[in-house]
Tab-separated table of C-alpha atoms in Angstrom:
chain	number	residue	atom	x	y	z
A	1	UNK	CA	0.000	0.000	0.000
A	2	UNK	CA	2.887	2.448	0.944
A	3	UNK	CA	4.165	1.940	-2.672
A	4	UNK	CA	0.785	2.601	-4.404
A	5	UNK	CA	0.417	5.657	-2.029
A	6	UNK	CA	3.934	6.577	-3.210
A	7	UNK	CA	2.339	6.262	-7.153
A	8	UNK	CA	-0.855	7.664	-6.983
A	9	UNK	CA	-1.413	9.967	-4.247
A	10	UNK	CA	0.068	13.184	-5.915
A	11	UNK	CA	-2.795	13.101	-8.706
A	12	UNK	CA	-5.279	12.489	-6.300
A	13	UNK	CA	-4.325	14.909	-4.027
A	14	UNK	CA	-4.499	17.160	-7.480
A	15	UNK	CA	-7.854	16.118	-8.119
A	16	UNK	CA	-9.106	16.417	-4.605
A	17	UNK	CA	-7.108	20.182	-4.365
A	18	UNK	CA	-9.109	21.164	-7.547
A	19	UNK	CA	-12.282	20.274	-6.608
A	20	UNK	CA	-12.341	21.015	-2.663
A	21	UNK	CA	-9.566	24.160	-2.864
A	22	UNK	CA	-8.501	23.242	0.388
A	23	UNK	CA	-5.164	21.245	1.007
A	24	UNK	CA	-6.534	19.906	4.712
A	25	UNK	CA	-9.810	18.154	3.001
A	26	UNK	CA	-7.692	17.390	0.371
A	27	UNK	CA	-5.096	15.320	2.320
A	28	UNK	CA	-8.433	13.801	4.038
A	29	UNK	CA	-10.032	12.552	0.983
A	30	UNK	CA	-6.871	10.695	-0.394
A	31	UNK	CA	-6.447	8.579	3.074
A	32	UNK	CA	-10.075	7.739	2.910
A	33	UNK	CA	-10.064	6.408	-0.882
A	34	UNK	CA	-6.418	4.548	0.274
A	35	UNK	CA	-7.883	2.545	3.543
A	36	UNK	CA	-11.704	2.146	1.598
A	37	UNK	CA	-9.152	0.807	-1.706
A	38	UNK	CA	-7.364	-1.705	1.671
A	39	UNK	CA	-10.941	-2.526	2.722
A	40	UNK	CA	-12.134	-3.284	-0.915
A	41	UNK	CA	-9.240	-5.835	-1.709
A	42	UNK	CA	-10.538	-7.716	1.338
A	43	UNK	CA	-13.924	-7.688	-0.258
A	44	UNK	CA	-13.464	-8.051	-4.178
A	45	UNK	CA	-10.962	-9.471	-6.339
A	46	UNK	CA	-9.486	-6.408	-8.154
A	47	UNK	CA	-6.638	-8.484	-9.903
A	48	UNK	CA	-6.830	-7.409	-13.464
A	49	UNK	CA	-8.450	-4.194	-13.353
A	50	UNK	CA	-6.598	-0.755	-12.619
A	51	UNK	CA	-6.094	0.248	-9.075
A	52	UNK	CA	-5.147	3.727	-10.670
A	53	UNK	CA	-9.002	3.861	-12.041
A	54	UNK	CA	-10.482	2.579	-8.669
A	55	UNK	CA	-8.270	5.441	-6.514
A	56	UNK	CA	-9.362	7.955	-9.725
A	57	UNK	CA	-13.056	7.623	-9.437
A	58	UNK	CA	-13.121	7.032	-5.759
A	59	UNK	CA	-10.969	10.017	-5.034
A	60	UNK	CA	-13.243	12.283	-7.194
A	61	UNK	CA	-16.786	10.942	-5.541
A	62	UNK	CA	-14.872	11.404	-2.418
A	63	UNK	CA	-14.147	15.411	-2.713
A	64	UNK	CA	-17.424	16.089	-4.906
A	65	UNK	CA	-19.280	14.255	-2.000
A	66	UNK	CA	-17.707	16.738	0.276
A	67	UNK	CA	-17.810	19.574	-1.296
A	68	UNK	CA	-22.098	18.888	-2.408
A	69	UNK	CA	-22.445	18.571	1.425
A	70	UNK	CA	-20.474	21.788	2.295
A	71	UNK	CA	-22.808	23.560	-0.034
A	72	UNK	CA	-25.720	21.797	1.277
A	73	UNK	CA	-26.456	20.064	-1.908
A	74	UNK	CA	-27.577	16.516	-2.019
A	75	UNK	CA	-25.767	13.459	-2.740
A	76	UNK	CA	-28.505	11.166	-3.607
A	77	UNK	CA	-26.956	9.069	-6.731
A	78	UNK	CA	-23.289	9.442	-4.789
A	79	UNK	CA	-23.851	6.426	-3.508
A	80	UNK	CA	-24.802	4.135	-5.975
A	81	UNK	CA	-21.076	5.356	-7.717
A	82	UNK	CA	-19.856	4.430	-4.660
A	83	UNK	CA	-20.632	0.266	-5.175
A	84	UNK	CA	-20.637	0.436	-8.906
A	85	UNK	CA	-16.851	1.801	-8.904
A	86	UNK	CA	-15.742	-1.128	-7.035
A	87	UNK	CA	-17.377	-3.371	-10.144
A	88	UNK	CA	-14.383	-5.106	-11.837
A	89	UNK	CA	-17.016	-6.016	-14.546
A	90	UNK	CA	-16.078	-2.411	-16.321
A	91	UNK	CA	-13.242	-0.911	-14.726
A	92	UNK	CA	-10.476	-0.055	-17.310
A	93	UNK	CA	-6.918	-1.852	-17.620
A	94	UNK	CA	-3.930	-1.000	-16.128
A	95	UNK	CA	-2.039	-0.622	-19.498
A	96	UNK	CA	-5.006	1.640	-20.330
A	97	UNK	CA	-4.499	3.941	-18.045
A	98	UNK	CA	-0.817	3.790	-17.966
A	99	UNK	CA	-0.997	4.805	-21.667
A	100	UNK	CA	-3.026	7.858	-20.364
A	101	UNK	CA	-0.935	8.661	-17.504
A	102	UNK	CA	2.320	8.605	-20.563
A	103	UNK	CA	-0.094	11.073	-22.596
A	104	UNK	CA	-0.459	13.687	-19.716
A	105	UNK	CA	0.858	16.476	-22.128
A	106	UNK	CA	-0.509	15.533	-25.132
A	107	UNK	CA	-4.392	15.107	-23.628
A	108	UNK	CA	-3.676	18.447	-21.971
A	109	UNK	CA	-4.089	19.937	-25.867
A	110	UNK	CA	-6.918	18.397	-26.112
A	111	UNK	CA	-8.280	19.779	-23.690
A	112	UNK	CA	-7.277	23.196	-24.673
A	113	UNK	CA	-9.213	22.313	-28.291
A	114	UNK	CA	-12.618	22.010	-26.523
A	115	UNK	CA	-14.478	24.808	-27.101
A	116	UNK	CA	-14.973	27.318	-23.995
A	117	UNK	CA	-18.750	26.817	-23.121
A	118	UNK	CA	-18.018	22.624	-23.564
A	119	UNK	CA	-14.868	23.137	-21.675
A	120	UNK	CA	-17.218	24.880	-18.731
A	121	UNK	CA	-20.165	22.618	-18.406
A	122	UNK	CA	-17.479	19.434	-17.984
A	123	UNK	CA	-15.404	21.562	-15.306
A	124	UNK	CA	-18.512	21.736	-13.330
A	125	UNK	CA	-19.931	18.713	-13.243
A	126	UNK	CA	-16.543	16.457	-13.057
A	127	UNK	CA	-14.662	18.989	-10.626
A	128	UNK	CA	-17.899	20.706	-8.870
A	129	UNK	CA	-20.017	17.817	-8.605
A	130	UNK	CA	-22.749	19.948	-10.598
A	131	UNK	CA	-25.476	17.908	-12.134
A	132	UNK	CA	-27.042	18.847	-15.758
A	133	UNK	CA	-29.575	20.924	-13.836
A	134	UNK	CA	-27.756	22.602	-11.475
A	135	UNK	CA	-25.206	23.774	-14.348
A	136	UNK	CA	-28.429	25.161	-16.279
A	137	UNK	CA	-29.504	26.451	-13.112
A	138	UNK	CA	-25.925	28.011	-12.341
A	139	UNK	CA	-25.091	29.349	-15.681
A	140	UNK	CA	-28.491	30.441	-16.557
A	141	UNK	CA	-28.823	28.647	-19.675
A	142	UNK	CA	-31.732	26.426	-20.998
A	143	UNK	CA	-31.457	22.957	-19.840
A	144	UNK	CA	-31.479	21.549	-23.251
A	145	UNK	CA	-28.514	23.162	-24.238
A	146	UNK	CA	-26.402	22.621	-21.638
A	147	UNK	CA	-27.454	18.523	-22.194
A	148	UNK	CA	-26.215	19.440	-26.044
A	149	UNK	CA	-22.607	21.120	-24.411
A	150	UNK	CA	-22.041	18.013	-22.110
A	151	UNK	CA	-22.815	15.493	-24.663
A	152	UNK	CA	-20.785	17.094	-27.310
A	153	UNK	CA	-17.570	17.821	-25.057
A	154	UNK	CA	-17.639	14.224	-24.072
A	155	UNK	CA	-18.118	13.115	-27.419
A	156	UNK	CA	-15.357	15.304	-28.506
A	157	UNK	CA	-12.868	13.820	-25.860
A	158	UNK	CA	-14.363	10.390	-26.610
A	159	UNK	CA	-13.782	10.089	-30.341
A	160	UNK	CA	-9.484	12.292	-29.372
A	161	UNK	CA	-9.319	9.727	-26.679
A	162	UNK	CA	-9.902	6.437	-29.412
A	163	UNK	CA	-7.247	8.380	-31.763
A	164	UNK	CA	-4.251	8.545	-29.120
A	165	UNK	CA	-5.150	5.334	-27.196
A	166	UNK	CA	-6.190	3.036	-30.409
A	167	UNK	CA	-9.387	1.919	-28.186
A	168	UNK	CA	-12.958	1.562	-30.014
A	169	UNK	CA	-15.953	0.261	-28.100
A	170	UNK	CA	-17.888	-2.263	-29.768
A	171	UNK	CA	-20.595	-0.489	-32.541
A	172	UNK	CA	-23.905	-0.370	-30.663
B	1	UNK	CA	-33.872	2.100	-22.503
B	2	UNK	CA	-31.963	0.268	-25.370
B	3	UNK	CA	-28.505	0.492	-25.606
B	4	UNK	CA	-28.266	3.134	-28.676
B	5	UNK	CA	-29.905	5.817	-26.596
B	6	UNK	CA	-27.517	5.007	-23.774
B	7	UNK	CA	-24.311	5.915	-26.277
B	8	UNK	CA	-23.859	9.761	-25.183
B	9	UNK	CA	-24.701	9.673	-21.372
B	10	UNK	CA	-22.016	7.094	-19.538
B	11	UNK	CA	-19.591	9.354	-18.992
B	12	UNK	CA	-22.330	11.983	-16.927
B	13	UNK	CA	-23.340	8.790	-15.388
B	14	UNK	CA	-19.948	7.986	-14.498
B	15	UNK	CA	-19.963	11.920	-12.857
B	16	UNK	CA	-23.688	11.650	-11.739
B	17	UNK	CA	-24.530	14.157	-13.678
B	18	UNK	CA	-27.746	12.860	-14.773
B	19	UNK	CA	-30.817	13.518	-13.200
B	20	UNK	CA	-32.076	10.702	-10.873
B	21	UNK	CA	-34.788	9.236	-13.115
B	22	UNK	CA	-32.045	8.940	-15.926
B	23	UNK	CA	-29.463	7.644	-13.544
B	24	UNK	CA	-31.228	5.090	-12.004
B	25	UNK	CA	-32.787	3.717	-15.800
B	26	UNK	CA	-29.019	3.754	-16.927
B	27	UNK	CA	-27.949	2.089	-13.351
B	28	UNK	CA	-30.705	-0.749	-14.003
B	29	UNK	CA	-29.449	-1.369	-17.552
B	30	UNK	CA	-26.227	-1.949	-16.620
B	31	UNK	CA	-27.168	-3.668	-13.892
B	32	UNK	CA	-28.315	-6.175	-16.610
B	33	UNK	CA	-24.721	-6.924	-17.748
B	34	UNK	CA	-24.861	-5.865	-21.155
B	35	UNK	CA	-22.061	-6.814	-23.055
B	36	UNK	CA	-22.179	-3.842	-25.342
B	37	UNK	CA	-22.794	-1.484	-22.232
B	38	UNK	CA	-20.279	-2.895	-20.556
B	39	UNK	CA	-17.538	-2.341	-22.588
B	40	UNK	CA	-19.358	1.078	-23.570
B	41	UNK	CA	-18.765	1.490	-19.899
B	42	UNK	CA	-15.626	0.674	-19.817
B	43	UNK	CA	-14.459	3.233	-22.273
B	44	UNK	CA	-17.113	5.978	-20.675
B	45	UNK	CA	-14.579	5.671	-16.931
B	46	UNK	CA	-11.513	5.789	-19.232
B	47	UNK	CA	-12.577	9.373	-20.562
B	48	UNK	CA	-13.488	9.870	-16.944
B	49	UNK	CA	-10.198	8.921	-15.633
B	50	UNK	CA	-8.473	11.579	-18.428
B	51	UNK	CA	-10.737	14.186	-17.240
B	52	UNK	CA	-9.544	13.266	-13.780
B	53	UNK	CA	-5.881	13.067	-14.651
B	54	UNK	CA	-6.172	16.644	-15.943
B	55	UNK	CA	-5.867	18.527	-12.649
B	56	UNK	CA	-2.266	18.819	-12.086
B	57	UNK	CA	-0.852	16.736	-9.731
B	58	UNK	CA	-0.118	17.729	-5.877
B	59	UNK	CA	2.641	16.883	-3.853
B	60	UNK	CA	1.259	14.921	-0.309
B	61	UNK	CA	2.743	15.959	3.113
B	62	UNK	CA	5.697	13.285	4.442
B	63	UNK	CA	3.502	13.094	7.438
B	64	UNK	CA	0.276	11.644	5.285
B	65	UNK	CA	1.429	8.726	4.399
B	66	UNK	CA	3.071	7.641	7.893
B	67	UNK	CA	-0.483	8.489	8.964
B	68	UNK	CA	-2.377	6.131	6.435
B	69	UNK	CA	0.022	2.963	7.245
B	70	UNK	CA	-0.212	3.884	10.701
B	71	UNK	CA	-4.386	3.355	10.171
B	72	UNK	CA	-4.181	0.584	8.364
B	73	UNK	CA	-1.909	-1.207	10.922
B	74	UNK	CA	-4.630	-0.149	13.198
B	75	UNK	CA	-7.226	-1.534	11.327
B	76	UNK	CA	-5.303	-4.959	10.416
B	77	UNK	CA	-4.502	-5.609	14.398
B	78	UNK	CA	-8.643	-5.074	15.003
B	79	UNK	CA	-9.543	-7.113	12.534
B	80	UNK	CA	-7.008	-9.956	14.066
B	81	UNK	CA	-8.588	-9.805	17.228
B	82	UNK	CA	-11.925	-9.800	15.918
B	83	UNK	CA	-11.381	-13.415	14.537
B	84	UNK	CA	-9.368	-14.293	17.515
């Protein structure tokens, strides 16, 4: 565990920093995804799947959680995350997101290539927490629209994401 | 829900970004194990991962992780004398 902490804590204590802003709750929510990732491995087999993902996703349910209750929002789908993120069924591979983690600089330009308003609506509801409606709500912008901005800015990193990594999910 | 209406909205799921009506029909397809969804799935937390990876990295007090093995020595010597 101390060498995975050794790996991975830096970019979730990034992630954590950018959602929360605060290096104290921070520091809290990467020991809490580290001993529930030591109380999962009792629980599931994880062999196979990437431990980086698990921390990833825990680590950002784990700040937005906090920071929705600091603003007295609700966290009623949190918890459903919660069980499905510990789902080997789905999780990506190791060597997929070790091929990320190689990319950082080049996926940083592609984020810079997302247009502003796309590049908005996904800050807020992957580092805020913000649900479709409460971006609308936020922004003051029709909800229909701000469904279009999401859906298009994930598309857009989607379709980058199959170039540089080589990946295609099956045609559905 | 079929699976081709399901194409644009894992990664919000992923984020529950959805409302909870939409979240909850996606949560009970997948639930289903779709094959297709699955790996639809799978490619949905990858993008969700980059996204993640995208806030620069942070460098942890020396103290935190001295802390963390400290609780999960703590937590492995309970759990011996619980079975004990």
């Amino acid at each position: 565990m101390g060498q995975l902490y050794g790996r991975f804590a830096p970019s979730l204590l990034g992630l954590a920093l950018r959602t929360l802003g605060d290096q104290g709750a921070a520091e809290a929510v990467v020991e809490e995804v580290f001993l529930q990732l030591w109380n999962e491995t009792r629980r599931v087999d994880l062999r196979g799947t990437s431990v980086a993902a698990q921390l990833l996703l825990m680590a950002r349910t784990a700040a937005v959680r906090r920071l929705r209750s600091k603003k007295g929002l609700a966290n009623s789908t949190v918890a459903d995350s919660d069980r499905l993120q510990t789902c080997p069924a789905w999780l990506p591979s190791p060597e997929e997101i070790e091929s990320l983690d190689r990319r950082r600089e080049l996926l940083k330009k592609l984020m810079q290539q997302l247009p502003p308003p796309q590049r908005q609506t996904l800050d807020l509801v992957v580092f805020e927490g913000y649900t479709e409606t409460e971006v609308a709500e936020k922004l003051g912008e029709p909800l229909g629209r701000v469904k279009s901005e999401l859906r298009a800015g994930m598309r857009f990193l989607r379709h980058r994401l199959r170039a540089v990594l080589g990946t295609w999910s099956a045609n559905i | 829900m079929v699976c081709q209406h399901l194409e644009e909205v894992y990664e919000l799921y992923l984020v529950q970004a959805l409302n909870p009506e939409e979240h909850a029909r996606v949560a009970e397809h997948v639930e289903r194990g779709c094959p297709n969804c699955l790996e639809r799935l799978r490619e949905a937390a990858l993008c969700v991962c980059f996204l993640c990876l995208s806030a620069p990295p942070a460098r942890p007090a020396s103290k935190n992780k001295s802390q963390l093995i400290q609780h999960l020595r703590r937590s492995k010597s309970a759990t011996r004398k619980t079975l004990a």
